[in-house]
Each structure stands twice: as structure tokens, then as C-alpha cells.
PDB file of C-alpha atoms in Angstrom:
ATOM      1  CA  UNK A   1       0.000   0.000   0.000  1.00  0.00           C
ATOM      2  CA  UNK A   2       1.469   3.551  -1.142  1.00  0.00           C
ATOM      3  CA  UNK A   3       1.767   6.110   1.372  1.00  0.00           C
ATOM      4  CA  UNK A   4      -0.820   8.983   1.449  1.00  0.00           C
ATOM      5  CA  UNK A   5       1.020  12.063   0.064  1.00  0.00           C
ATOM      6  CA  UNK A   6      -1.288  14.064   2.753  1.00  0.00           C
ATOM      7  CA  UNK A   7       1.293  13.451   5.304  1.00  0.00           C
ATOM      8  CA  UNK A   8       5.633  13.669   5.456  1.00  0.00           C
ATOM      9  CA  UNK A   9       6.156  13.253   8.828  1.00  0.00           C
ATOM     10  CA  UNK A  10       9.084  15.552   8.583  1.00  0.00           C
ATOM     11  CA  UNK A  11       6.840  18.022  10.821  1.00  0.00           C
ATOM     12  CA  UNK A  12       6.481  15.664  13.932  1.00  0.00           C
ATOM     13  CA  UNK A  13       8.724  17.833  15.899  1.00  0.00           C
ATOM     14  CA  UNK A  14       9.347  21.200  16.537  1.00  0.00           C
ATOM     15  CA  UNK A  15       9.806  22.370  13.249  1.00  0.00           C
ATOM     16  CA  UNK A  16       8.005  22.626   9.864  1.00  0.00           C
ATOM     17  CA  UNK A  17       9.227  23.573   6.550  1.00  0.00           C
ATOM     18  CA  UNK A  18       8.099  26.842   4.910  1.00  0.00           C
ATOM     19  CA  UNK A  19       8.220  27.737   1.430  1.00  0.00           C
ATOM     20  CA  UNK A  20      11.949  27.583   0.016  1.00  0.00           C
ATOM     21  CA  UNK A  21      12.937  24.471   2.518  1.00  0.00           C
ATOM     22  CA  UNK A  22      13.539  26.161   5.304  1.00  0.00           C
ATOM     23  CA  UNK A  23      12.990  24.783   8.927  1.00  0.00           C
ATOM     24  CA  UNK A  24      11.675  27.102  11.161  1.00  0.00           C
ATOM     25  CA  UNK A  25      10.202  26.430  15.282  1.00  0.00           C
ATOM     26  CA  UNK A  26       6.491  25.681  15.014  1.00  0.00           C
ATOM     27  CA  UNK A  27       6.172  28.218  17.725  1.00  0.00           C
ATOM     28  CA  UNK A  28       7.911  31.181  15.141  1.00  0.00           C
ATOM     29  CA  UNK A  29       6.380  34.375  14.669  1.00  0.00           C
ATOM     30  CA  UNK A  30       5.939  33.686  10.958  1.00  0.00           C
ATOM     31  CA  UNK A  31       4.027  30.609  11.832  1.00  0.00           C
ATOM     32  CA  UNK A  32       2.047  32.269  14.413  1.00  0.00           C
ATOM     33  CA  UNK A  33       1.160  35.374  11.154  1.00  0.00           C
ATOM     34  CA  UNK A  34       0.624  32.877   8.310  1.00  0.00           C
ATOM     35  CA  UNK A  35      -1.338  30.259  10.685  1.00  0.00           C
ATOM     36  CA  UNK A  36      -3.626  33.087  12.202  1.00  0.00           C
ATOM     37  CA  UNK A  37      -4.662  34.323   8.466  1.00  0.00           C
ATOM     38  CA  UNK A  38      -5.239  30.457   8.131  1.00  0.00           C
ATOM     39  CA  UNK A  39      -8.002  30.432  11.304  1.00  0.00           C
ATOM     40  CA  UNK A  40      -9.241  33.593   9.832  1.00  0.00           C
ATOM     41  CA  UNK A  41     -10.489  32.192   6.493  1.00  0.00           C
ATOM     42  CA  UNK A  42     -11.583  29.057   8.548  1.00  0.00           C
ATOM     43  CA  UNK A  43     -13.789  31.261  10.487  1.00  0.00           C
ATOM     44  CA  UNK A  44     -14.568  33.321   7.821  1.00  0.00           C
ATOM     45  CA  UNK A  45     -15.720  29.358   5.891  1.00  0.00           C
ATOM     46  CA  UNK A  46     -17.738  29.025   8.871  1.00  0.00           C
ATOM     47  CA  UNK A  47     -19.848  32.032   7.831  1.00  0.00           C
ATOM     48  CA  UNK A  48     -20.231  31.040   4.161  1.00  0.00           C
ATOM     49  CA  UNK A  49     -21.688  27.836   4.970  1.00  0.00           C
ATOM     50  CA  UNK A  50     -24.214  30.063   7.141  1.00  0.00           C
ATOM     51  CA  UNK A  51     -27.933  30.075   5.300  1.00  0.00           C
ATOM     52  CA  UNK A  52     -28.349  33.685   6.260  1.00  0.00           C
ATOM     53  CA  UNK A  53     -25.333  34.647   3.677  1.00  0.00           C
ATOM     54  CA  UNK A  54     -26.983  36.458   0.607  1.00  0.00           C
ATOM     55  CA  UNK A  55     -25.274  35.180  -2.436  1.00  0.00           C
ATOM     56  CA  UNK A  56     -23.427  38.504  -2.859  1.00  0.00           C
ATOM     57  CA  UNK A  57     -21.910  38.225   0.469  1.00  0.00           C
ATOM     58  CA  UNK A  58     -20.975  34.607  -0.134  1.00  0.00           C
ATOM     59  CA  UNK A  59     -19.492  35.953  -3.312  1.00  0.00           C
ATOM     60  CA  UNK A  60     -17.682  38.678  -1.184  1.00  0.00           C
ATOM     61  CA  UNK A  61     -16.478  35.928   1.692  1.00  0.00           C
ATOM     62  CA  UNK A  62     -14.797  33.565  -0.950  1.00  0.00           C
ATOM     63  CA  UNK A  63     -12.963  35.806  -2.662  1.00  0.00           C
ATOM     64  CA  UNK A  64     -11.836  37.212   0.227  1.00  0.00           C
ATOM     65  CA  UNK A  65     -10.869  33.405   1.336  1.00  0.00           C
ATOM     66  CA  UNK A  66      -9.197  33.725  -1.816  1.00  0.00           C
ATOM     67  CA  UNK A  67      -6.918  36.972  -1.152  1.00  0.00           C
ATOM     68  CA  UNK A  68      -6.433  35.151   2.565  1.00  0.00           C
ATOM     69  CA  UNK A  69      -4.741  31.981   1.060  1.00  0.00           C
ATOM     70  CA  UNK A  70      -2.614  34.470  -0.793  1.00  0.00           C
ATOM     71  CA  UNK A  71      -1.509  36.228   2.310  1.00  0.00           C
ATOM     72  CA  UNK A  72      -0.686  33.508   3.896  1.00  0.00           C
ATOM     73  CA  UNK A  73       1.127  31.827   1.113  1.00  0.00           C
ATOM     74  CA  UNK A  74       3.325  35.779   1.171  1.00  0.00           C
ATOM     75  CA  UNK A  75       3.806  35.470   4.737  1.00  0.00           C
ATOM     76  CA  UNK A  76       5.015  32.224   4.999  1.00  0.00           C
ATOM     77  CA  UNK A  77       7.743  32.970   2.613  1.00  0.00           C
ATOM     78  CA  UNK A  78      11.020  34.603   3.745  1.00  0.00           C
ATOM     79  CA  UNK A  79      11.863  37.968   2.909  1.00  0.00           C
ATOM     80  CA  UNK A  80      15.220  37.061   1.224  1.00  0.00           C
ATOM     81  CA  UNK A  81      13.347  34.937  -1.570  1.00  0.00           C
ATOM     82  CA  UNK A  82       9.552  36.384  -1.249  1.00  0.00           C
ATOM     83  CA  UNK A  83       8.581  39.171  -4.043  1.00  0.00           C
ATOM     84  CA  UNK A  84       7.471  42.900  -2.677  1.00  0.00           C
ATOM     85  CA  UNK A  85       3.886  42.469  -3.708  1.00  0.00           C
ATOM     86  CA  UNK A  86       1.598  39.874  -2.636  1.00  0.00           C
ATOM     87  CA  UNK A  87       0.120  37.722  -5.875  1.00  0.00           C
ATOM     88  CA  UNK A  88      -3.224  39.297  -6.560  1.00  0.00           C
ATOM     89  CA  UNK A  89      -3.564  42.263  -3.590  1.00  0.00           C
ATOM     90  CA  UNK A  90      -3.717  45.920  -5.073  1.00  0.00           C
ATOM     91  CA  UNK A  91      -5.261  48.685  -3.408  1.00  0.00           C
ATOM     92  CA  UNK A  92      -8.408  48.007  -5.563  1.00  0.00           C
ATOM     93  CA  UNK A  93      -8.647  45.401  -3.605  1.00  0.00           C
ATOM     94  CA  UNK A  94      -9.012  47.556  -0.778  1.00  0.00           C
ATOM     95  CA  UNK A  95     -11.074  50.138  -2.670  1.00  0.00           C
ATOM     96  CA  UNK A  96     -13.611  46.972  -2.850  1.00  0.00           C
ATOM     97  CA  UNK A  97     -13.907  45.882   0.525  1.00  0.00           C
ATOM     98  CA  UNK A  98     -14.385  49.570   1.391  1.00  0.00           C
ATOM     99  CA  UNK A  99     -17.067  49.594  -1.155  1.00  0.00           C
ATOM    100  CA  UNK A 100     -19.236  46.379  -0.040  1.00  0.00           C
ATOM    101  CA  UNK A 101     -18.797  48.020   3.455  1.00  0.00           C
ATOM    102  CA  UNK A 102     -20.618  51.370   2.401  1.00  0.00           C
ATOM    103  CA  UNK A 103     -23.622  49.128   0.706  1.00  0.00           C
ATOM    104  CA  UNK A 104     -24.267  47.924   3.644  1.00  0.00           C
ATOM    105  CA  UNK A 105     -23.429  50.167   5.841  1.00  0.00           C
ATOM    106  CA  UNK A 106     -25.994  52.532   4.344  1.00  0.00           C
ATOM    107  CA  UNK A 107     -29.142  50.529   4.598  1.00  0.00           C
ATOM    108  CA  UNK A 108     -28.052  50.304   8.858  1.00  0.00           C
ATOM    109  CA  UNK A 109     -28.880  52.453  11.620  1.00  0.00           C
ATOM    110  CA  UNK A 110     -26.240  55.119  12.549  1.00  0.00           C
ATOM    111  CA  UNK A 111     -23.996  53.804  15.209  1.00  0.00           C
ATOM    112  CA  UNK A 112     -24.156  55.667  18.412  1.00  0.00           C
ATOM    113  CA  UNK A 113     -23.014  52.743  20.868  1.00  0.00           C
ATOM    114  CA  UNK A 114     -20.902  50.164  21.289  1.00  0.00           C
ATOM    115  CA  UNK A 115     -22.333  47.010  19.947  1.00  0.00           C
ATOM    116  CA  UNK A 116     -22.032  43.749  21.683  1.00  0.00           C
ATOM    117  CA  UNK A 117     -21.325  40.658  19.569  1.00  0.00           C
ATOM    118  CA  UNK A 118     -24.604  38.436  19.426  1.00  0.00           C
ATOM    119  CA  UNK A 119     -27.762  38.194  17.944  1.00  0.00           C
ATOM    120  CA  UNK A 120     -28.474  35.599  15.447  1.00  0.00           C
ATOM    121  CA  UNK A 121     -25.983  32.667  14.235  1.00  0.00           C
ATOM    122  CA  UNK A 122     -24.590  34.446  11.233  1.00  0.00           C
ATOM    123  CA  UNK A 123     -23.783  37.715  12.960  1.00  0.00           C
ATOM    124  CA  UNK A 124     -21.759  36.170  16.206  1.00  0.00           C
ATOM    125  CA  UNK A 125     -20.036  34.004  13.435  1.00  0.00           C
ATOM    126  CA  UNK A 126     -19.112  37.033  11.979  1.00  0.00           C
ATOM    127  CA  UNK A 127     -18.043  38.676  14.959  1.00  0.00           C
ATOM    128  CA  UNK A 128     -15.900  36.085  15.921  1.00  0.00           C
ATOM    129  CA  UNK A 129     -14.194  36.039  12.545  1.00  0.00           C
ATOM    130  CA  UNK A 130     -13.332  39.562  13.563  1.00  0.00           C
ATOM    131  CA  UNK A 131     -11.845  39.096  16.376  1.00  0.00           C
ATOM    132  CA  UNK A 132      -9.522  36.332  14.815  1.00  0.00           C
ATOM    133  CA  UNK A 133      -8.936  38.863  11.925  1.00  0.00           C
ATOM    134  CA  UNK A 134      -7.680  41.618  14.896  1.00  0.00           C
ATOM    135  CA  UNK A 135      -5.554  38.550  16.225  1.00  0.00           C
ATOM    136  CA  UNK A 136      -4.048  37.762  12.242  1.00  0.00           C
ATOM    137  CA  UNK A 137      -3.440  41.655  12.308  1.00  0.00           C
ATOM    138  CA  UNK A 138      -1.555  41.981  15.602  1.00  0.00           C
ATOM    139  CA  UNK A 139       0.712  38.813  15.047  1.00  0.00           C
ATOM    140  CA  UNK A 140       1.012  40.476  10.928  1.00  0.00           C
ATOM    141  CA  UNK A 141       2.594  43.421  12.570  1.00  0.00           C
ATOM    142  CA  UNK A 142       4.605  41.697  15.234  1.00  0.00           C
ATOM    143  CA  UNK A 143       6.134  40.012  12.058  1.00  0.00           C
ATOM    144  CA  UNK A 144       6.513  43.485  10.470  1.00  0.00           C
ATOM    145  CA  UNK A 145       8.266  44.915  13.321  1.00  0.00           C
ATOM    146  CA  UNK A 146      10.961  42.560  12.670  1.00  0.00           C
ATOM    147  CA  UNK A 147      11.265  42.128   8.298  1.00  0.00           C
ATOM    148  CA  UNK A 148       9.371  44.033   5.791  1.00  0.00           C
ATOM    149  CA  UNK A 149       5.968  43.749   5.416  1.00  0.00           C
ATOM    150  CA  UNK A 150       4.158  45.221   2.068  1.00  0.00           C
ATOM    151  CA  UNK A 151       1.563  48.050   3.376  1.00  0.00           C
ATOM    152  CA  UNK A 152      -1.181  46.748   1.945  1.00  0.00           C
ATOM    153  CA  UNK A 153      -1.329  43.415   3.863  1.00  0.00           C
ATOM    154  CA  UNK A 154      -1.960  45.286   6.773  1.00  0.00           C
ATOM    155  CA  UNK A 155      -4.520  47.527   5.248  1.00  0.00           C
ATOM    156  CA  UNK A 156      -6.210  44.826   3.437  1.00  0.00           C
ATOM    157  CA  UNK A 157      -6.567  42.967   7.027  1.00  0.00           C
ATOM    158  CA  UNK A 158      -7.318  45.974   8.661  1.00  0.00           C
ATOM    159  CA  UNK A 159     -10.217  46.729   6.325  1.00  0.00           C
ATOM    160  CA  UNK A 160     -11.739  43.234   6.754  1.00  0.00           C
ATOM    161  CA  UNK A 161     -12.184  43.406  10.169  1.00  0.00           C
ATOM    162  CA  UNK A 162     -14.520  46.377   9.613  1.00  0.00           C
ATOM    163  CA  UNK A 163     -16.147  44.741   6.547  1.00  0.00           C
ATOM    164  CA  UNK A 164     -16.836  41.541   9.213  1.00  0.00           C
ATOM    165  CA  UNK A 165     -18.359  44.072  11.604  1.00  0.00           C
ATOM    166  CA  UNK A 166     -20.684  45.674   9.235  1.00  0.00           C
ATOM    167  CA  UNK A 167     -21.750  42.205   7.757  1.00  0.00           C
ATOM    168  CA  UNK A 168     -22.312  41.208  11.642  1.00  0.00           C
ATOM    169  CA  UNK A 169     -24.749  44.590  11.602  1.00  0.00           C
ATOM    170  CA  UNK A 170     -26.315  43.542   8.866  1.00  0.00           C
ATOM    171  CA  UNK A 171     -26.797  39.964   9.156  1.00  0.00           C
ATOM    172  CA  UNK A 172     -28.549  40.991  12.796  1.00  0.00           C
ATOM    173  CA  UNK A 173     -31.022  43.774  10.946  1.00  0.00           C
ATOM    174  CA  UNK A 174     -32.008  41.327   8.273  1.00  0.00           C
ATOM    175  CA  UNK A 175     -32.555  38.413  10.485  1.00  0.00           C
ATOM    176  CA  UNK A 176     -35.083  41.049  12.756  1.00  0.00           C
ATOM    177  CA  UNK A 177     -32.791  40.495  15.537  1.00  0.00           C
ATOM    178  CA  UNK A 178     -31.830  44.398  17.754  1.00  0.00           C
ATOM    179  CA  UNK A 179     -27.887  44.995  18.270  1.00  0.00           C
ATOM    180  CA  UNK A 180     -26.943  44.303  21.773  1.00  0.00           C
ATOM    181  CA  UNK A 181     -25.712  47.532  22.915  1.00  0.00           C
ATOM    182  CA  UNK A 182     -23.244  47.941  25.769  1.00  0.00           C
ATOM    183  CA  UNK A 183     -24.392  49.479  28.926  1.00  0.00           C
ATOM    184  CA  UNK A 184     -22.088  51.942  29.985  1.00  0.00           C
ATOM    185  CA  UNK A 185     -21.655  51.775  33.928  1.00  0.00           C
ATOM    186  CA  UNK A 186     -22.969  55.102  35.518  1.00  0.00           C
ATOM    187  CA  UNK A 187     -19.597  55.758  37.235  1.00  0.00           C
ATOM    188  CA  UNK A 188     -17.318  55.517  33.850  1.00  0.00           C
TER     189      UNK A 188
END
């Protein structure tokens, strides 16, 4: 019987090869950055498979899954043999996200509180693919802080943890459920 080529066994250590061959510590920074935008589009799969997902947000989510696996696949390369730009992210990219925010964003009440992640399914999936997309963005600029990092990673990221908040909004308004606001404590 041939060996499944799903598994080398060269990564039960501490170590794990990245692109180019090198070995790096499971427990690296670069892991931590590429492996994080991994959860992300996990979570963010979660969401798709959600029944509450309009078509044009499921069209939205997967190709942002899309730009994700590209992200990772730039961060998990090192700087010495990586190219500047990342395979398919332009500031249009960007310019999009931004754009899908403001549709729905305009059929929303104005926010005036801080909202507490709930409400139906779809929305606290949603939320918590935001909060996994501010963890991808913290460990994307610990990794900056010590090799170059190309801008727009960290705006692209940074945008699509807005763009997850807004869907959360908007997932709650269509589904009829109210946003959970926080209750500010009289003595703050």
C-alpha cells in the first residue's frame, strides 16, 4: 500500500518547513502570522456555509478566502526569496472591501453605541471572525516589526475586520434580531 502524500512526517517535531525548505520552530512568529490568516479564512468558511449569507456576500467571503490563502502563502515565505507584492492584492482590492462596506453600511442604523457581539448565528459568526482577523493583524505586525511587510497586507486585514463588523450589523437587521448595545456603567 502507497503512502498517502497528505502526510511527510518531517513536521512531527518542533519544526516545519516553509516555502523555500527552510525549517523554522512551530512556535515562530511567521508561523504564528501565516497560521492566524489560516483560522481567519476558517472562520470566515464558517460564515459562508451560514444560510443567512446572501449570495453577494458569499461571493464577497470567498474571494476574500481567496486573497487570505494568498496572504498567507506571502507570509510564509522569507523575505530574502519572497517578491514585494503579494500575488493578486492591489489597493483596488481595498477600494472593494471599502465599497461592499458602504452598501451595507448605508441601509443600517447610525452607530451611536458600542455594539455587543450576538444576535443571530450568522452575525456572532461574523463577529468572531473579527476578532480572529484583529488577532491575524496583531501577530502580521509583530512580524513586520521585525522584516518588511508590504503596506497593503496590513490595510487589506485591517479593512476586513470592519467589513466583518458591518456584515455582523447587517446579518442581525435582516434576520429582525436588535444589536446588543453595551451598557455603559454610571460611574465611567
Amino acid at each position: 500500500m502507497a503512502k498517502s502524500n497528505i502526510y511527510t512526517r518531517t513536521g512531527d517535531g518542533i519544526t516545519t518547513s516553509i516555502i523555500g525548505g527552510e525549517r523554522i520552530p512551530k512556535y515562530s512568529l511567521r508561523l504564528e502570522a501565516y497560521g492566524t490568516v489560516d483560522e481567519l479564512s476558517s472562520f470566515i468558511g464558517n460564515l459562508v456555509a451560514d444560510d443567512a449569507v446572501i449570495d453577494q456576500q458569499r461571493i464577497e467571503l470567498i474571494k476574500v478566502q481567496n486573497m487570505l490563502f494568498n496572504i498567507g502563502g506571502y507570509l510564509a515565505t522569507p523575505p530574502a526569496i519572497r517578491h514585494k507584492e503579494v500575488p493578486g492584492l492591489s489597493q483596488d482590492n481595498i477600494l472593494e472591501m471599502e465599497g461592499w462596506i458602504d452598501v451595507m453600511d448605508e441601509q443600517l442604523p447610525k452607530l451611536n453605541n458600542f455594539i455587543i457581539p450576538g444576535g443571530c448565528k450568522a452575525s456572532a459568526k461574523a463577529n468572531m471572525a473579527r476578532t480572529v482577523c484583529r488577532r491575524a493583524e496583531r501577530r502580521i505586525l509583530q512580524l513586520a516589526a521585525e522584516e518588511e511587510i508590504n503596506i497593503l497586507v496590513i490595510a487589506y486585514i485591517n479593512r476586513l475586520s470592519d467589513y466583518l463588523f458591518v456584515i455582523g450589523r447587517y446579518l442581525n437587521k435582516f434576520a429582525d434580531y436588535e444589536e446588543i448595545y453595551w451598557q455603559k456603567p454610571e460611574n465611567l
